Short mmCIF file of C-alpha atoms and ligand atoms in Angstrom, two decimals:
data_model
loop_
_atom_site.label_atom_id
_atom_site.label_comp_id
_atom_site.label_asym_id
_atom_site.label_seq_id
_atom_site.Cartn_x
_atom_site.Cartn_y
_atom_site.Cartn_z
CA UNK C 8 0.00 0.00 0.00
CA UNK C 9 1.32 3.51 -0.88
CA UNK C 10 2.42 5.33 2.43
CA UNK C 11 0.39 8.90 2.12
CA UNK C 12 2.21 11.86 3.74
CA UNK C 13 0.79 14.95 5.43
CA UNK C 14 0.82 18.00 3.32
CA UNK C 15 3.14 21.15 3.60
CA UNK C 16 3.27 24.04 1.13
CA UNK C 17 6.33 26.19 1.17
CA UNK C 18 5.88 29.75 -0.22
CA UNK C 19 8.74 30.96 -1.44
CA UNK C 20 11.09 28.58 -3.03
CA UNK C 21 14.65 30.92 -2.45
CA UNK C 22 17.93 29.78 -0.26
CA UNK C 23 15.82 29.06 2.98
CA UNK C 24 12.55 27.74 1.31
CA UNK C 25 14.40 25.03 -1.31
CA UNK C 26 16.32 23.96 1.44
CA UNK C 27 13.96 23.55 4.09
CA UNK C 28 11.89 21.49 1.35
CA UNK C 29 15.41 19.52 0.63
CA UNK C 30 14.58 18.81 4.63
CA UNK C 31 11.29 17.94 4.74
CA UNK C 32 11.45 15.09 1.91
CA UNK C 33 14.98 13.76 3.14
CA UNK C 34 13.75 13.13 6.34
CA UNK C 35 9.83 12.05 5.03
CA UNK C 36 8.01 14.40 6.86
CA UNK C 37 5.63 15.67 4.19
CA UNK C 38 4.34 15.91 0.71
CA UNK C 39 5.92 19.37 -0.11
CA UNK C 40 4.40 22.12 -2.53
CA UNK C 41 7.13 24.74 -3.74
CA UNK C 42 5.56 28.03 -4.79
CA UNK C 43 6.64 31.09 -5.98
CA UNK C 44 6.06 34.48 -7.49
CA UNK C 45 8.97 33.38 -10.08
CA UNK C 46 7.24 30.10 -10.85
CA UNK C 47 9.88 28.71 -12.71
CA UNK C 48 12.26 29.03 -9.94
CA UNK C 49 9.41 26.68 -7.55
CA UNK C 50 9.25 23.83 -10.48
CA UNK C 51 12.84 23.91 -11.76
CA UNK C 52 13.78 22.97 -7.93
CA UNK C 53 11.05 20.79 -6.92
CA UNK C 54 12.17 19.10 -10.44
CA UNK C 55 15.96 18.87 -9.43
CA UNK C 56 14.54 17.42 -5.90
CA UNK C 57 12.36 15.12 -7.44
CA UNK C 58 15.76 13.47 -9.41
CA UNK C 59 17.62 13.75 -6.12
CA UNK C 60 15.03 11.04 -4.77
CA UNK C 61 16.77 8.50 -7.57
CA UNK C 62 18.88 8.41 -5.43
CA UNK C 63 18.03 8.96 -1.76
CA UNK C 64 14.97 7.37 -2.26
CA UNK C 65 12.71 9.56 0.09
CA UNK C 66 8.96 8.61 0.04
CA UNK C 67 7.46 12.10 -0.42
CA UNK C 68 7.03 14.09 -3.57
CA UNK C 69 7.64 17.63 -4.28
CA UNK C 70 5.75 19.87 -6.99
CA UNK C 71 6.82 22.79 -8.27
CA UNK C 72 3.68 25.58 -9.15
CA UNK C 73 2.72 29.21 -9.11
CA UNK C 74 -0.77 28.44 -8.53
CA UNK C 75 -2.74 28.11 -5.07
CA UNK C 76 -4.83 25.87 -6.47
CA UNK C 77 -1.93 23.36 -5.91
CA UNK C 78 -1.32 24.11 -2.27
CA UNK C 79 -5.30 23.51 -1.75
CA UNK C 80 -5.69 21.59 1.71
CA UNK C 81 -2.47 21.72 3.22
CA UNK C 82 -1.86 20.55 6.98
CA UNK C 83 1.05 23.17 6.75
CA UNK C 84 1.76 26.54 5.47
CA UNK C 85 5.72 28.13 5.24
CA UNK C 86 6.02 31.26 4.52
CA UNK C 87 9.71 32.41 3.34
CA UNK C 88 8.73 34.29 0.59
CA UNK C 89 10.21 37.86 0.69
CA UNK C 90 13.21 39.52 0.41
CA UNK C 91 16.12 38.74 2.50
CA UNK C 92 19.10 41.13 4.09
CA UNK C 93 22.02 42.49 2.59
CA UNK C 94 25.21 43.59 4.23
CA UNK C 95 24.53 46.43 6.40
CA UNK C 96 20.98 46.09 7.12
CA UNK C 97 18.81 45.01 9.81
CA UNK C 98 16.06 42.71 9.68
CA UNK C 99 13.90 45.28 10.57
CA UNK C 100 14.58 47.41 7.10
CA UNK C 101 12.78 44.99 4.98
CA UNK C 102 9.45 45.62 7.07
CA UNK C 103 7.72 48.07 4.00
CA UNK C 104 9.00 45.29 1.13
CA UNK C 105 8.28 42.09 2.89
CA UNK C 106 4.80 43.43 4.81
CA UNK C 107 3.26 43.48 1.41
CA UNK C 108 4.66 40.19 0.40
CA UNK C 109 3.10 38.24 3.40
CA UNK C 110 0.27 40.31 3.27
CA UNK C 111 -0.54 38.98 -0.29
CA UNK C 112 0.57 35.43 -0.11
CA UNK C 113 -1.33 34.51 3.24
CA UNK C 114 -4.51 36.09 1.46
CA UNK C 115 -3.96 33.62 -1.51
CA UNK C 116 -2.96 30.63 0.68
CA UNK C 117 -5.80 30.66 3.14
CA UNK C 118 -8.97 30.03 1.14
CA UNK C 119 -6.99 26.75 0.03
CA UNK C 120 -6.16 25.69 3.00
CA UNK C 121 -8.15 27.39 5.97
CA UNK C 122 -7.55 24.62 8.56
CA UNK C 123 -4.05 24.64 8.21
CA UNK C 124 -1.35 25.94 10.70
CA UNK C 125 0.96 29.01 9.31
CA UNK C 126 4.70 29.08 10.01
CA UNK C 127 5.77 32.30 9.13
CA UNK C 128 9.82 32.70 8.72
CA UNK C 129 9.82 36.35 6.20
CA UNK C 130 11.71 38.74 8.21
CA UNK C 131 11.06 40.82 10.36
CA UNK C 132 9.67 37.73 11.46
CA UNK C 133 7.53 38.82 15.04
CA UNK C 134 6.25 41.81 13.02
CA UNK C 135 5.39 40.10 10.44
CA UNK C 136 3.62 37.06 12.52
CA UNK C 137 1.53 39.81 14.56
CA UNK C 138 0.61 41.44 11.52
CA UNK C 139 -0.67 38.13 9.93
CA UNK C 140 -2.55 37.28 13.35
CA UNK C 141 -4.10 41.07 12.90
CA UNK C 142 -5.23 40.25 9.38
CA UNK C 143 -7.24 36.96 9.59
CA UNK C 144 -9.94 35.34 11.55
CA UNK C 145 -7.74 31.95 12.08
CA UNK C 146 -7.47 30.64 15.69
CA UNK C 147 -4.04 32.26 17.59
CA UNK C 148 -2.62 28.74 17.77
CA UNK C 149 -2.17 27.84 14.21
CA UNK C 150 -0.42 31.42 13.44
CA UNK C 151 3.21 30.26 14.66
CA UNK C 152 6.89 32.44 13.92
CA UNK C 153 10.49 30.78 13.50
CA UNK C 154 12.84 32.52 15.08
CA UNK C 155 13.98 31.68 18.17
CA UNK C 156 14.55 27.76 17.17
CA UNK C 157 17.25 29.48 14.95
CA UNK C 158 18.94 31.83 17.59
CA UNK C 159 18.57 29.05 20.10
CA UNK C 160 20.75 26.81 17.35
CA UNK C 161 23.35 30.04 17.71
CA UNK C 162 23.97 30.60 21.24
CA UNK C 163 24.27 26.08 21.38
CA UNK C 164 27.09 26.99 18.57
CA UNK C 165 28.88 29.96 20.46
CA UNK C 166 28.63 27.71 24.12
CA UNK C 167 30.03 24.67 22.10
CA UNK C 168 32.83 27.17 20.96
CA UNK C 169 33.58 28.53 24.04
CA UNK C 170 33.14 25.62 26.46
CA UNK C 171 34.51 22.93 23.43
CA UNK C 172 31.56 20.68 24.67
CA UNK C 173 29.43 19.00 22.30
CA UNK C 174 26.20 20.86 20.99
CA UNK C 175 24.45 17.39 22.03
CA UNK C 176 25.74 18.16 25.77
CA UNK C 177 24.27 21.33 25.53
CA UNK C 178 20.73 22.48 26.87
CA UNK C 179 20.40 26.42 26.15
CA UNK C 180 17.31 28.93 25.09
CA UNK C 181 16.92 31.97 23.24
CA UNK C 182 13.28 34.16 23.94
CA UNK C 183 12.35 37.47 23.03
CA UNK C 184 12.06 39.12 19.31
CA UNK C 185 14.01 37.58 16.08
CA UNK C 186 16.31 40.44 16.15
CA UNK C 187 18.65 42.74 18.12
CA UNK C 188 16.30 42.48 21.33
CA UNK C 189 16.76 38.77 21.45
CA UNK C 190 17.16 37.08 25.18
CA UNK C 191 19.44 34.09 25.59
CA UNK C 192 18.54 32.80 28.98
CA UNK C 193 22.39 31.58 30.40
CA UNK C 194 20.55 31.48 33.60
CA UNK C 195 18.53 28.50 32.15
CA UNK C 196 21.73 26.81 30.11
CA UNK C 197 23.54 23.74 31.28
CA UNK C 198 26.72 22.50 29.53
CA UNK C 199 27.09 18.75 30.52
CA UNK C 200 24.46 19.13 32.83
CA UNK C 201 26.28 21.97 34.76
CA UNK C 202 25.02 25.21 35.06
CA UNK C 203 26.74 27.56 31.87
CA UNK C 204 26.68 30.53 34.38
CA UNK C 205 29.56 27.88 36.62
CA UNK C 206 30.91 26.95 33.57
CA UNK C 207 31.92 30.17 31.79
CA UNK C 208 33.32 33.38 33.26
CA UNK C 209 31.56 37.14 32.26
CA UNK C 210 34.15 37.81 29.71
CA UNK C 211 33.43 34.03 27.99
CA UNK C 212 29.32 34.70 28.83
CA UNK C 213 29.51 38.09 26.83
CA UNK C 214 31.45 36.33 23.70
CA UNK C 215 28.89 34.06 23.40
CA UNK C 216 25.78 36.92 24.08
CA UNK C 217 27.26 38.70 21.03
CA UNK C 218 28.35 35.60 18.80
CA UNK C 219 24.57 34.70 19.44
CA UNK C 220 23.37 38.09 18.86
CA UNK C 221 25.12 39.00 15.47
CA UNK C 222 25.12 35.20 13.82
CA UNK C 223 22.49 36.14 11.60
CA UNK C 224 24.58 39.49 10.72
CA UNK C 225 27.97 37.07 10.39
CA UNK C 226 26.62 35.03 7.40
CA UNK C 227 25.24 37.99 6.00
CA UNK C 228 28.29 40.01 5.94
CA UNK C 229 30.31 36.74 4.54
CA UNK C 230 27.70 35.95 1.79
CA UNK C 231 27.13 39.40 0.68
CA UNK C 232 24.44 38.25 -1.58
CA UNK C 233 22.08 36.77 0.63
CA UNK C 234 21.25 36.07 4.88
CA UNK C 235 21.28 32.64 6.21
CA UNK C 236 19.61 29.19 5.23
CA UNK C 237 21.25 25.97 6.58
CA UNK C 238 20.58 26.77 10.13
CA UNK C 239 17.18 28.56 9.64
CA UNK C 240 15.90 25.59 7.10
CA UNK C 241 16.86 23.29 9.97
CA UNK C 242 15.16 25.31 12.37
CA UNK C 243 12.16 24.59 10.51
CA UNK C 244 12.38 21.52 10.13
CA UNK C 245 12.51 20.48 14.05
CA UNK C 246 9.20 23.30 14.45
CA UNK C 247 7.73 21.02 11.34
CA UNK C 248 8.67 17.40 12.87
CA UNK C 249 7.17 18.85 16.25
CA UNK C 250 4.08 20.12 14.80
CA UNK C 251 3.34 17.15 11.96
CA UNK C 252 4.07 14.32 14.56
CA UNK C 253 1.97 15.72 17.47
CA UNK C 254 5.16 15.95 19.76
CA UNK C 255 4.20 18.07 22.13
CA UNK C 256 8.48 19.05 21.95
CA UNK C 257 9.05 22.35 23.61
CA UNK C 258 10.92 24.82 21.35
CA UNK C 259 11.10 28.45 21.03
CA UNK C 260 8.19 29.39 19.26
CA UNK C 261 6.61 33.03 18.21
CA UNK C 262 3.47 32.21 19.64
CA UNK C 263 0.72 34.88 20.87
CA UNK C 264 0.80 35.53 24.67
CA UNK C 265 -2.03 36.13 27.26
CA UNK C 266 -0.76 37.62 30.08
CA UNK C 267 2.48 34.42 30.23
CA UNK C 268 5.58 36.67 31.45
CA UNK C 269 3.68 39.67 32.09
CA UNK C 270 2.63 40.14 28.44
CA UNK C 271 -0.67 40.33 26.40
CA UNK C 272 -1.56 40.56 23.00
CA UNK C 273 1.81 40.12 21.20
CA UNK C 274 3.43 37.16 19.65
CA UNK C 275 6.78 36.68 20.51
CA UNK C 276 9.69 33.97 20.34
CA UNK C 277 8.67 32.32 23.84
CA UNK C 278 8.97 28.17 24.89
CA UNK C 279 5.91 26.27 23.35
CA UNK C 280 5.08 23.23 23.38
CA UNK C 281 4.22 22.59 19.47
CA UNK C 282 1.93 19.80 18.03
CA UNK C 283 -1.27 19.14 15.05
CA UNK C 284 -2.76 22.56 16.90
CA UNK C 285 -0.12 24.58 16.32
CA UNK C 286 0.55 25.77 19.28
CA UNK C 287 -0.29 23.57 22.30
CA UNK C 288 0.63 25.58 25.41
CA UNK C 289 3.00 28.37 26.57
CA UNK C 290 5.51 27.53 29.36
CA UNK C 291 6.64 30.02 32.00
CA UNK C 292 10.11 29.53 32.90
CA UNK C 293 11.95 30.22 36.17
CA UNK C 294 13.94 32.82 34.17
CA UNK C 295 15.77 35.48 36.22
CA UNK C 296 14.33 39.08 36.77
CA UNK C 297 16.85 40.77 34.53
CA UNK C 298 16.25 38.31 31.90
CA UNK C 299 12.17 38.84 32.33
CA UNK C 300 12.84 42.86 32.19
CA UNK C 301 14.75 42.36 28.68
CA UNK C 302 11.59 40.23 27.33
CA UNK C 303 9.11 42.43 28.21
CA UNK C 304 11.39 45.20 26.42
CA UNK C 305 11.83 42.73 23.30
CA UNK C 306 7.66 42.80 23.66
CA UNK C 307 8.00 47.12 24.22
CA UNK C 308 10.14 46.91 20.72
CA UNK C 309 7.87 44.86 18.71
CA UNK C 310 4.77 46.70 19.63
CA UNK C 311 5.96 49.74 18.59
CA UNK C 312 7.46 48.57 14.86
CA UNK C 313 3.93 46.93 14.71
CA UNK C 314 2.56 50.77 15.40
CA UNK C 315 4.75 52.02 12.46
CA UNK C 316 3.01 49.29 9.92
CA UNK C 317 -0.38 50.06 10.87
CA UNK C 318 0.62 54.09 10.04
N1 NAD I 405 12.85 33.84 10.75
C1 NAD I 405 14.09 33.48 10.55
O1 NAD I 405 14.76 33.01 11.45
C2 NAD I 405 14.71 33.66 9.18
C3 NAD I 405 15.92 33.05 8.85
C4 NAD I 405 16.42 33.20 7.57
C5 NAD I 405 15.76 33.98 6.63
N2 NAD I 405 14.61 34.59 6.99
C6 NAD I 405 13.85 35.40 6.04
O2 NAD I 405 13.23 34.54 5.09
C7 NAD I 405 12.99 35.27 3.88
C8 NAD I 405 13.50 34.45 2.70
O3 NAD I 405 14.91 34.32 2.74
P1 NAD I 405 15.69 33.57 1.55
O4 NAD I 405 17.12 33.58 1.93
O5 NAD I 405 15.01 32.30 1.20
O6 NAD I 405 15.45 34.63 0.36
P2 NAD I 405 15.49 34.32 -1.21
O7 NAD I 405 15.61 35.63 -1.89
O8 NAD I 405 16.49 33.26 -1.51
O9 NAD I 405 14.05 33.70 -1.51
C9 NAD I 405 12.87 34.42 -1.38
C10 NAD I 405 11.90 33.89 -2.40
O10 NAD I 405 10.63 34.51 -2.19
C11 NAD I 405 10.05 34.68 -3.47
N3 NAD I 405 8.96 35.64 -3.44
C12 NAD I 405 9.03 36.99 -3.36
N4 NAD I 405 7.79 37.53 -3.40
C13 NAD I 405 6.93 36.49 -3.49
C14 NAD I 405 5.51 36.39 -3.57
N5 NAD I 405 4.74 37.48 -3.55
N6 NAD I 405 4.97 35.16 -3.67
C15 NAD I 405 5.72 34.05 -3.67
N7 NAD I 405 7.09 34.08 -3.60
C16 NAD I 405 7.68 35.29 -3.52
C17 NAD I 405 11.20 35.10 -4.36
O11 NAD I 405 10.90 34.92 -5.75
C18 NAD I 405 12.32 34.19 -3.86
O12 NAD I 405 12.39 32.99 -4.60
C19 NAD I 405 13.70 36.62 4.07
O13 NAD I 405 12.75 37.58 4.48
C20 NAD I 405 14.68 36.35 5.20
O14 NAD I 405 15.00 37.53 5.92
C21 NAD I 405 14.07 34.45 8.24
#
């Protein structure tokens, strides 16, 4: 009997959107749907893909399409499509391009699939998500961000630099907004089941703050071209796997808060547990008072750049 796979459509089928696909079937988690404003981009790599499977013999299939028609009862909805940094800029200078891009694909996808769960990733990604959640009339729970998977992946990388301990020794968190006003929580971090705050002095603990902090703006500056999409198409992936297999796994999610951490009606990168309903529950973490103060600023930030798109 053919095996039948859940459905995911991926819109936008650039560096982090082919890749994340390239995930996805490797790893057969879903039927994936590539999709793109440059159509031929979407079926000339779900076609490359599709002869990749000759020989890594996936189950899943990819298609390759520029109409929604395709993506039509999804379980899953990516959206990467937009316009990524360049050397120089922050995330939050692509807001006026990229608002318009989401804006328009989530209005195409939805009416094909309105019972599926959204996982934005189009910088900047906790403006954007809000702005989504602002838009339609879809339950709070299915309207997820990826973020903080991916800065969480960065501080494991700087701790595993500094402490030369395995990244599969390490336990670590980053909260708080995609962006500048990101929170690792050291206070929560263990490296080899130590505390990191016992295993690292201030001088090593600030390295890795900063190495955590700018990643994003390291690969950016080396690539020139282009922002990061190994690490973020990975990122996805364990949100995906979490979400598609009912889980329950607890990851760093943009996920709308009511009242967890002292904050209300924002979405922001905070520990969710993630599973078929998108979002399954917030946790509240014994996280220290300075670290609370700099995620209730992170919230403070994205509120106001959410202010600026409304105007
Ligand atoms: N949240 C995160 O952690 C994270 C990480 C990495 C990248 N990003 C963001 O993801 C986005 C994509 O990055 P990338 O490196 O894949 O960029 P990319 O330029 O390689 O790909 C973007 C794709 O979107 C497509 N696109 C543009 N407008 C579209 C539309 N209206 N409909 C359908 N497709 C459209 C483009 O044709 C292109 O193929 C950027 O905004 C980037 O900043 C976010």
């Amino acid at each position: 009997m053919t095996k039948t796979y859940p459905k995911v459509t991926i819109i936008g089928a650039g560096n982090v959107g082919a890749t994340t696909a390239e995930l996805l079937l490797l790893r057969n988690l879903a039927d994936v749907v590539l999709i793109d404003v440059a159509e031929g981009i979407a079926r000339g790599k779900a076609l490359d893909l599709m002869h990749m499977r000759s020989y890594e013999h996936f189950g899943p299939s990819v298609i390759g399409t520029g109409d929604y028609q395709d993506t039509a009862g999804s379980d899953l909805v990516i959206i990467t499509a937009g316009v990524p940094r360049k050397p120089g800029m922050t995330r939050e200078d692509l807001i006026d391009i990229n608002a318009g891009i989401v804006r328009a694909v989530l209005e195409a996808a939805l009416p094909a699939s309105p019972e599926a769960c959204y996982l934005f990733v189009t910088n900047p990604l906790d403006v954007l998500t809000n702005m989504a959640i602002d838009l339609v009339d879809v339950p709070t729970n299915r309207l997820i961000g990826m973020g903080g998977v991916l800065d969480t992946a960065r501080f494991i990388y700087a701790i595993a630099q500094e402490t030369g301990a395995d990244p599969t020794e390490i336990e670590a968190l980053v909260v708080g907004a995609h962006g500048e006003a990101m929170v690792p929580l050291p206070s929560l971090s263990t490296v080899r089941g130590e505390p990191l705050l016992e295993v690292v002095d201030a001088e090593a603990l600030d390295r890795i703050i900063q190495a955590t902090v700018q990643g994003g703006a390291a690969v950016v500056q080396l690539l020139e071209t282009g922002s990061a999409f190994y690490a973020p198409a990975s990122s996805i992936a364990l949100m995906v796997e979490a979400i598609l297999g009912d889980t329950g796994a607890l990851l760093s999610s943009c996920a709308r808060l009511k009242g967890e951490y002292g904050i209300s009606d924002i979405s922001l990168c905070v520990p969710a547990h993630l599973g078929r309903v998108g979002i399954q529950s917030i946790e509240e973490l014994p996280i220290s008072p300075a670290e609370l103060q700099q995620l209730q600023d992170s919230a403070a930030s994205v509120k106001a750049q959410l202010e600026n798109i409304k105007h």
